[in-house]
Short mmCIF file of C-alpha atoms in Angstrom, two decimals:
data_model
loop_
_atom_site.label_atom_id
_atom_site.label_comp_id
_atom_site.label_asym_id
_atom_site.label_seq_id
_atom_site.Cartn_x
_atom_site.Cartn_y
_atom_site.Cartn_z
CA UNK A 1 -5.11 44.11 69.26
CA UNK A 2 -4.39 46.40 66.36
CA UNK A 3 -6.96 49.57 67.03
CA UNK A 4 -8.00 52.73 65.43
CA UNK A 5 -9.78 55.46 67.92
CA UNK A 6 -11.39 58.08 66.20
CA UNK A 7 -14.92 59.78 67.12
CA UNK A 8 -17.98 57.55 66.04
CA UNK A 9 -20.68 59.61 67.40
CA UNK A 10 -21.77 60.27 71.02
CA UNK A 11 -22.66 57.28 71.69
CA UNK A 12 -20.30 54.77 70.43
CA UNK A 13 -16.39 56.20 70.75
CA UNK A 14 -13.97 54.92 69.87
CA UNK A 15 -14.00 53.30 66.71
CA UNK A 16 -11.34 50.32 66.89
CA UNK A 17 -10.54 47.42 64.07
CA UNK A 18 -10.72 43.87 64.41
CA UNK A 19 -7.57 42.04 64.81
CA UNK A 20 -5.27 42.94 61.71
CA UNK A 21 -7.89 43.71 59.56
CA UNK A 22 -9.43 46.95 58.30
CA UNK A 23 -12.45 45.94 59.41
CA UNK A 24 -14.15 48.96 62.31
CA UNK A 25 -16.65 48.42 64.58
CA UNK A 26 -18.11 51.24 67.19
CA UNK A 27 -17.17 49.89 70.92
CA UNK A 28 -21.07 49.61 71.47
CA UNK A 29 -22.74 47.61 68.77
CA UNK A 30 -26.25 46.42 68.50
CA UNK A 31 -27.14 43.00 68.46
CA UNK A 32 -29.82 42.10 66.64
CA UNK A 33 -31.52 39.06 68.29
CA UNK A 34 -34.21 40.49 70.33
CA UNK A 35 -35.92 42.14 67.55
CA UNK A 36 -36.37 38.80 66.02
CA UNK A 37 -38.73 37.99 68.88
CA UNK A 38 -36.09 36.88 71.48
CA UNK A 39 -38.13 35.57 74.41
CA UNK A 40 -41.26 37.55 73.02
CA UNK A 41 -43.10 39.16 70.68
CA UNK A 42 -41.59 42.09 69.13
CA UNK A 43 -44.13 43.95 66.34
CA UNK A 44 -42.39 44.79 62.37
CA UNK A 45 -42.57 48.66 63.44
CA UNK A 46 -40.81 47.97 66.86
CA UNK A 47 -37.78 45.99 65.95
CA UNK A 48 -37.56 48.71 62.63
CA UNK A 49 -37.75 52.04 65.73
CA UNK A 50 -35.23 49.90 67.52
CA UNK A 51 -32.69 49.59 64.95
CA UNK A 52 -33.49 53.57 63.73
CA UNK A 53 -32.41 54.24 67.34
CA UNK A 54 -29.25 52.70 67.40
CA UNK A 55 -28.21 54.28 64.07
CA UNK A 56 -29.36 57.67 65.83
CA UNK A 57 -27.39 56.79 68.76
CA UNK A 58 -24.18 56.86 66.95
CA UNK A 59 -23.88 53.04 66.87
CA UNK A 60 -22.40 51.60 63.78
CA UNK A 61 -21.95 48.04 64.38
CA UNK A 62 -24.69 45.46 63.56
CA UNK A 63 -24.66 41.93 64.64
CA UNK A 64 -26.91 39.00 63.33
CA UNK A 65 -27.58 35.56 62.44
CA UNK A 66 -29.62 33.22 60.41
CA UNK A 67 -30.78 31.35 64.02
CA UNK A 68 -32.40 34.39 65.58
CA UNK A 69 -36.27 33.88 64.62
CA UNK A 70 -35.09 31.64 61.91
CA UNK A 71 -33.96 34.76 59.54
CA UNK A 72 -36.46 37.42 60.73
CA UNK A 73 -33.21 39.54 62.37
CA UNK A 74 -31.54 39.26 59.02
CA UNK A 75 -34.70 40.51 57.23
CA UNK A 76 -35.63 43.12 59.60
CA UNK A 77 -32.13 44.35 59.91
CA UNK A 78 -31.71 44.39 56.07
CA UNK A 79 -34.44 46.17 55.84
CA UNK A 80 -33.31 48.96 57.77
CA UNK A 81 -29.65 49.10 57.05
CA UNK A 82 -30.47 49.20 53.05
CA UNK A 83 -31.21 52.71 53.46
CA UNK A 84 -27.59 53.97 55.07
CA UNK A 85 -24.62 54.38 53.11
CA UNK A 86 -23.05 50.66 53.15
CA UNK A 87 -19.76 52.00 53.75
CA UNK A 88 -20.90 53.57 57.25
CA UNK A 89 -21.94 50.88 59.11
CA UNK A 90 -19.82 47.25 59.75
CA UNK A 91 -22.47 44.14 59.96
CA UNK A 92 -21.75 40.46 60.88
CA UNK A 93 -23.88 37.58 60.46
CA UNK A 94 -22.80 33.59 61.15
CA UNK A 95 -22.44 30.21 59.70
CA UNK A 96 -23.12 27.04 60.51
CA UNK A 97 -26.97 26.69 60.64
CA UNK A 98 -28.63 26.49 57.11
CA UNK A 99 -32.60 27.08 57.07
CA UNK A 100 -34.55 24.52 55.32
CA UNK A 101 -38.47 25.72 54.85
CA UNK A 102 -41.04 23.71 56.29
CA UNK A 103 -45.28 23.41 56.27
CA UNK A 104 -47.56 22.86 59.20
CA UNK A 105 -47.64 25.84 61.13
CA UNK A 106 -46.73 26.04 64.88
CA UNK A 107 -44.46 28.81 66.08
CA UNK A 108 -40.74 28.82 67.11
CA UNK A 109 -40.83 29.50 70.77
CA UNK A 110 -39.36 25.89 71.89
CA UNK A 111 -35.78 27.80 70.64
CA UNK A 112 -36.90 31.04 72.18
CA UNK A 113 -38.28 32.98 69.21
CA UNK A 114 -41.80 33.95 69.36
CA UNK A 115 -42.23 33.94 65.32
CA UNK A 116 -44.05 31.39 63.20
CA UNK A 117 -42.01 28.11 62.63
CA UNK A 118 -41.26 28.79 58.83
CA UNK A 119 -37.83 27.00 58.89
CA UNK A 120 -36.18 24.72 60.38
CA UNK A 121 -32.65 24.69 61.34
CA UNK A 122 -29.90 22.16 60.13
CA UNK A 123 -27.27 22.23 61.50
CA UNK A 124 -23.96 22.63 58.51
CA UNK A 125 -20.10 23.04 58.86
CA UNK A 126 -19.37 21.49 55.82
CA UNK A 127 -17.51 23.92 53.51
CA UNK A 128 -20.99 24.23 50.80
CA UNK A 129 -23.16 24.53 54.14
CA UNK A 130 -20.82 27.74 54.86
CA UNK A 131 -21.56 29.14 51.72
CA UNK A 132 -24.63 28.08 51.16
CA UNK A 133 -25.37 29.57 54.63
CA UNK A 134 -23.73 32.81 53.42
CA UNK A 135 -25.63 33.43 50.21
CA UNK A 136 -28.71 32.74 51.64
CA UNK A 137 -28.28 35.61 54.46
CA UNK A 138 -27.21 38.18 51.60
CA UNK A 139 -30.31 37.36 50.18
CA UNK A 140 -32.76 37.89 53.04
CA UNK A 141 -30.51 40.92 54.29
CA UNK A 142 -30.76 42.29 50.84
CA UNK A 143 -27.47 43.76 51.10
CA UNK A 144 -24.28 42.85 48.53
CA UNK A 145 -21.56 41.79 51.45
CA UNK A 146 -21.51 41.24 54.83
CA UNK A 147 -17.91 42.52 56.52
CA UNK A 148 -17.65 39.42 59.61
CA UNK A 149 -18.77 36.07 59.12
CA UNK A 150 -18.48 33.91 62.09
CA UNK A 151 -18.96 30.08 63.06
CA UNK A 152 -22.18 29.97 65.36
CA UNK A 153 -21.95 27.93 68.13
CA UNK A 154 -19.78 25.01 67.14
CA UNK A 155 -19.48 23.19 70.27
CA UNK A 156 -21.00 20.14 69.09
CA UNK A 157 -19.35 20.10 65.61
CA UNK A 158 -15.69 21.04 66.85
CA UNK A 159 -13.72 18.98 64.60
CA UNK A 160 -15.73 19.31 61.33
CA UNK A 161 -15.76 23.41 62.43
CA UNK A 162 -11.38 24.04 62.39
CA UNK A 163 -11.43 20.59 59.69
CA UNK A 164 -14.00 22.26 57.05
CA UNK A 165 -16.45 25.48 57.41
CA UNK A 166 -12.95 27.66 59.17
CA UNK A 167 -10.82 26.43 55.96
CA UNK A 168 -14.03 28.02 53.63
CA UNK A 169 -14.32 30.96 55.79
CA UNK A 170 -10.00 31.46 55.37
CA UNK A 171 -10.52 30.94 51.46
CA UNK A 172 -14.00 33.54 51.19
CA UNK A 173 -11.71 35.87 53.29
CA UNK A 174 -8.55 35.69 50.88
CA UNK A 175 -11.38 35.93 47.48
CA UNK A 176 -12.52 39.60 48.99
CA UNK A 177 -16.00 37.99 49.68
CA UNK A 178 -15.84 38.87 53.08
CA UNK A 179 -13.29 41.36 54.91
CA UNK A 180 -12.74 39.44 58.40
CA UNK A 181 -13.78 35.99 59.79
CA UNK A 182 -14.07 34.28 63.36
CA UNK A 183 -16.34 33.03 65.80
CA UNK A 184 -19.37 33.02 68.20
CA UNK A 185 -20.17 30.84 71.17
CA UNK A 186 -21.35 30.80 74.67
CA UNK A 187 -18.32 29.22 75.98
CA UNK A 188 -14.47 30.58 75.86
CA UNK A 189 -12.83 27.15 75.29
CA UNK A 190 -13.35 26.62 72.21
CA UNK A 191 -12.99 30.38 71.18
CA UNK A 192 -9.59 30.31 72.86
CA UNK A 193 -8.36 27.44 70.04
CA UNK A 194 -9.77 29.40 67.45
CA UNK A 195 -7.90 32.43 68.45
CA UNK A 196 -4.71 30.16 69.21
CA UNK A 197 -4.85 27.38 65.96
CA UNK A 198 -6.31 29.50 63.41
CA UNK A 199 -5.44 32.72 61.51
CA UNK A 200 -9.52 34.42 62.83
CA UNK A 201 -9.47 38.19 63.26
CA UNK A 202 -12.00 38.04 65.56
CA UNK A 203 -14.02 35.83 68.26
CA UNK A 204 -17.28 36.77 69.70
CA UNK A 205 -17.68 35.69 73.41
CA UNK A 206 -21.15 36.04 75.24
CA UNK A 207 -22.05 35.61 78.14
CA UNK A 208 -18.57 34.68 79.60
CA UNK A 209 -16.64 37.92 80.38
CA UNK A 210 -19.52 40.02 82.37
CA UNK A 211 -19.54 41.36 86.02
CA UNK A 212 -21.38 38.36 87.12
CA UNK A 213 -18.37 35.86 85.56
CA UNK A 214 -14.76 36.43 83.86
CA UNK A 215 -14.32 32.84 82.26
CA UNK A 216 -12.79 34.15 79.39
CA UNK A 217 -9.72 35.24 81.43
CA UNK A 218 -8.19 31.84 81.84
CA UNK A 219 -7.03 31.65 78.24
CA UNK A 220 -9.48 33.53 75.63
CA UNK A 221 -8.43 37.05 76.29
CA UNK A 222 -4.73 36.68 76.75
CA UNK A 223 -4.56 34.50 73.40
CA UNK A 224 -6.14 37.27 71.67
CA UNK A 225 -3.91 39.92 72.92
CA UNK A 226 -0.99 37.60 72.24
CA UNK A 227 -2.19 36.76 68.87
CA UNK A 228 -3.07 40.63 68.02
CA UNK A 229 -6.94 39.50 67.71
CA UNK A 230 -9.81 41.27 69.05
CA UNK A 231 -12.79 40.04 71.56
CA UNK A 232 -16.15 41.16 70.88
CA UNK A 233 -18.11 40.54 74.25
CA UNK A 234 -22.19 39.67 73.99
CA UNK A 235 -24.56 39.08 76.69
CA UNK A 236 -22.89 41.61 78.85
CA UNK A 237 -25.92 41.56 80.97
CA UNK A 238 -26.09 38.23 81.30
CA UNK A 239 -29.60 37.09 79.68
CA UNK A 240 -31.16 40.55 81.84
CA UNK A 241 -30.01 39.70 85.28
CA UNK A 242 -27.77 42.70 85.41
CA UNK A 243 -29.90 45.00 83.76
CA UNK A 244 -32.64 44.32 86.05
CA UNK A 245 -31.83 42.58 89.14
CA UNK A 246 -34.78 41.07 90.33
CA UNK A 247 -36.24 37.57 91.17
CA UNK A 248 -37.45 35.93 87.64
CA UNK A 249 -34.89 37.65 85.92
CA UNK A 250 -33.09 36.01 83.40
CA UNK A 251 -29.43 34.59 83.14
CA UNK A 252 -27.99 32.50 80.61
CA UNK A 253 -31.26 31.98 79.01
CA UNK A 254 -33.33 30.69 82.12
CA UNK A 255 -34.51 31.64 85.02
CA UNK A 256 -31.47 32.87 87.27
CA UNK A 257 -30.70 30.95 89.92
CA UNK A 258 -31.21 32.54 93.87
CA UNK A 259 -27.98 33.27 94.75
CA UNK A 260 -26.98 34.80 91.19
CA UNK A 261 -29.75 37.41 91.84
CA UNK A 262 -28.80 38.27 95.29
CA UNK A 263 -25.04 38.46 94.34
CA UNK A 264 -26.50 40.89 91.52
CA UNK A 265 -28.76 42.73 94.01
CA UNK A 266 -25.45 43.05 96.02
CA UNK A 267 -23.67 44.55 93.05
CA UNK A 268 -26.51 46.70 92.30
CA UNK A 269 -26.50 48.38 96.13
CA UNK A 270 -22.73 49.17 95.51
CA UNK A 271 -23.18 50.51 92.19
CA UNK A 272 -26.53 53.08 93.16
CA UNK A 273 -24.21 54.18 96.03
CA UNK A 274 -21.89 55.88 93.83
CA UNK A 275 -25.01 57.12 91.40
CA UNK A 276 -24.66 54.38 88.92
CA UNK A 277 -26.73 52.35 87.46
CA UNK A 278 -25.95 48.74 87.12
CA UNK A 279 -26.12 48.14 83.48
CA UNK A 280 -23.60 51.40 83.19
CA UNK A 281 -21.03 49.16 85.19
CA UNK A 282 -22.01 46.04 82.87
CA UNK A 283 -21.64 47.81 79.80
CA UNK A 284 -18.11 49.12 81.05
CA UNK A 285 -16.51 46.41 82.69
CA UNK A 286 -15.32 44.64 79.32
CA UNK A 287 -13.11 47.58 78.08
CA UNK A 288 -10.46 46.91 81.27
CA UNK A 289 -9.05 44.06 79.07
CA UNK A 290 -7.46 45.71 75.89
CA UNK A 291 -8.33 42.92 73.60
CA UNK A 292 -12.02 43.88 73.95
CA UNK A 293 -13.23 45.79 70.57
CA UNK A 294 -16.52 46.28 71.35
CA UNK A 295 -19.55 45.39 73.64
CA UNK A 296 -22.82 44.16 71.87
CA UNK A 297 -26.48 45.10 73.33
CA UNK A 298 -29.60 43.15 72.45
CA UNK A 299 -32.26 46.02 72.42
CA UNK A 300 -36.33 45.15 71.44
CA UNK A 301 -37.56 48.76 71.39
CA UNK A 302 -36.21 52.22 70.82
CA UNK A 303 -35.99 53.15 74.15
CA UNK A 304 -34.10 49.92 75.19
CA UNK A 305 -31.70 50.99 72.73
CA UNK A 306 -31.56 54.93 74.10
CA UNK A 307 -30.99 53.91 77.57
CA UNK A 308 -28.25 51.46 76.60
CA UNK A 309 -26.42 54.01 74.55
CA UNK A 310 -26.73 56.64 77.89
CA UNK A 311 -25.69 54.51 80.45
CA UNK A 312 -22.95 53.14 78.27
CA UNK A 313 -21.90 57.24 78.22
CA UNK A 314 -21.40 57.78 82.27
CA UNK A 315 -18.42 57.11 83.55
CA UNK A 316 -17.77 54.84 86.00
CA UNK A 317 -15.89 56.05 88.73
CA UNK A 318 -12.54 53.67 89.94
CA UNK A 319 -14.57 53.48 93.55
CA UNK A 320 -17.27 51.03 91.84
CA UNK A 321 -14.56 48.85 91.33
CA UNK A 322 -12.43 49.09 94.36
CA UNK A 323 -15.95 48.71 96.20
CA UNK A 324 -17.07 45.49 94.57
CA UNK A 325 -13.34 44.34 95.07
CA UNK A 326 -13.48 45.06 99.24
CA UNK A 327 -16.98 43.42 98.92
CA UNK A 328 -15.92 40.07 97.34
CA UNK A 329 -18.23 41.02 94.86
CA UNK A 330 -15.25 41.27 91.89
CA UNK A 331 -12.01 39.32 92.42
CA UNK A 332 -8.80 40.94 92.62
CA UNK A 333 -7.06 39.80 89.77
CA UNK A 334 -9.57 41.09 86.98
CA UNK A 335 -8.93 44.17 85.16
CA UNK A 336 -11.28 47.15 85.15
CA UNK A 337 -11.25 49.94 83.12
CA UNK A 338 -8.83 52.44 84.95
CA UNK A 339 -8.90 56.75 83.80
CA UNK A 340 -7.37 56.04 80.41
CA UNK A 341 -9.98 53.80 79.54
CA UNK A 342 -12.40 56.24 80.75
CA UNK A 343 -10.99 58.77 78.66
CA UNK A 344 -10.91 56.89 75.06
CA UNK A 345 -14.37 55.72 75.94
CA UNK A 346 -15.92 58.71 76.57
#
């Protein structure tokens, strides 16, 4: 992975580029679906302190979509990001679902967004449905370019996805209309032929390279570092279970399941013994592989967003990992960030 490290801010060092692009993004970014009323209400002035934060925290990476309270992130974000200096900050947004308005009320929890059900979402890899779905987030972001644009969640679509919306995503790349291109799923299979058939800079994997599971280590991450492409990693925390350990906590979008909290309870004992904080360990543990770029955070308030950015500042000491290692808690095999990591990330 072709990276730049230079000081981003407190928060957020190093700055590293995607693939072999010149495209930066801060090693923590923000991402932007919980203040789009993921999983609950969040209030216009709340998701606006939230994304305030993260610019005061240093943080100059901005991820969004069109799916996340069916365009409420991009608006909100927009709104926010208008009034910074467009060359200081790197934002991605995805293809793949275009919004079609719709009447009759009703509210958009049954896909996890408590906003009113203004749209509805249809799902579009065709080449027009990518740009379609482009010029219609420039519009509600109200900015003049995004820098990423990456296929959303493909998984049902995979042939019409590398046959027709990747070839329009190559060509908007090669035009200047966008600066880098790749995708974002849930799952690293797919992602891993991306980064293998096609010429992406970048793939964005969540949910599949976290303490809890390491996936992404049977072929995503060592095609990107063969192929000189980057990994972004999302749902480091694993829907909330590793933020909060608890029972009722989240993972993968649901309830977790019994023994995933006490195996996270178990990781959480280790981690307080050495005077860490879970989530600091979560939000570390991606930078051991050297194809990861950066680590995104889903924050609905301000000081969500504050505690991410100061856990994601401690070190880590190498006894977390060597403990979580002698307690079958983290397999042998998977890297961890060892004292040069420590040192970049800092």
């Amino acid at each position: 992975m072709a990276a730049d490290e230079n000081e981003a801010g407190p928060a957020t060092a190093p700055v590293r580029t995607l693939g072999r692009s010149s495209v930066p993004v801060t090693a923590l970014g923000f991402g932007a679906a919980a203040v789009a009323g993921l999983n609950g209400d969040v209030g216009e002035d709340e998701a606006t302190a939230a994304v305030e934060a993260a610019w005061s925290a240093g943080i100059r990476y901005f991820d969004t979509a069109p799916h996340y309270g069916v365009g409420l992130s991009e608006r909100r974000l927009g709104a926010v990001l208008r009034a910074k200096p467009r060359d200081g900050f790197t934002l991605s947004t995805k293809v793949g679902r275009v919004l079609v308005p719709r009447e009759g009320g009703g509210d958009d929890r049954a896909n996890g967004f408590a906003v009113p059900a203004t749209h509805t979402r249809r799902w579009d890899f065709s080449a027009d449905g990518v740009r379609r779905s482009l010029e219609d987030s420039l519009t509600r972001l109200g900015l003049d370019r995004v820098d990423l644009v990456l296929l959303h969640d493909p998984d049902d679509h995979e042939e019409q996805a590398f046959r027709e919306a990747y070839p329009a995503l190559e060509e908007l790349r090669s035009q200047g209309v966008v600066r880098a291109i790749g995708a974002g799923m849930n799952q690293s299979r797919m992602l891993a032929r991306f980064l293998t058939d096609t010429d992406v800079d970048a793939v964005l994997c969540a949910g599949r390279y976290t303490l809890l599971e390491q996936g992404a280590l049977d072929a995503l991450l060592p095609a990107a570092a063969a192929g000189g492409k980057s990994v972004i990693v999302g749902g480091v925390f694993n829907s909330g279970l590793l933020a909060d350990p608890t029972p009722g906590a989240m993972y993968d979008y649901k309830t977790a399941p019994e023994e995933l909290v006490g195996r996270a309870l178990r990781m959480n004992e280790v981690t307080e013994a050495h005077g860490v904080r879970l989530r600091a360990a979560a939000l570390r543990f991606p930078f051991g592989h050297p194809a990861v770029a950066s680590v995104l955070v889903g924050a609905r308030s301000a000081d969500q967003v504050r505690d991410a950015a100061a856990q994601y500042r401690r070190p880590v000491p190498g006894a977390v990992w060597e403990a979580l290692r002698e307690r079958g808690l983290l397999p042998n095999g998977v890297p961890v960030p060892d004292a040069r990591t420590e040192g970049i990330l800092s």
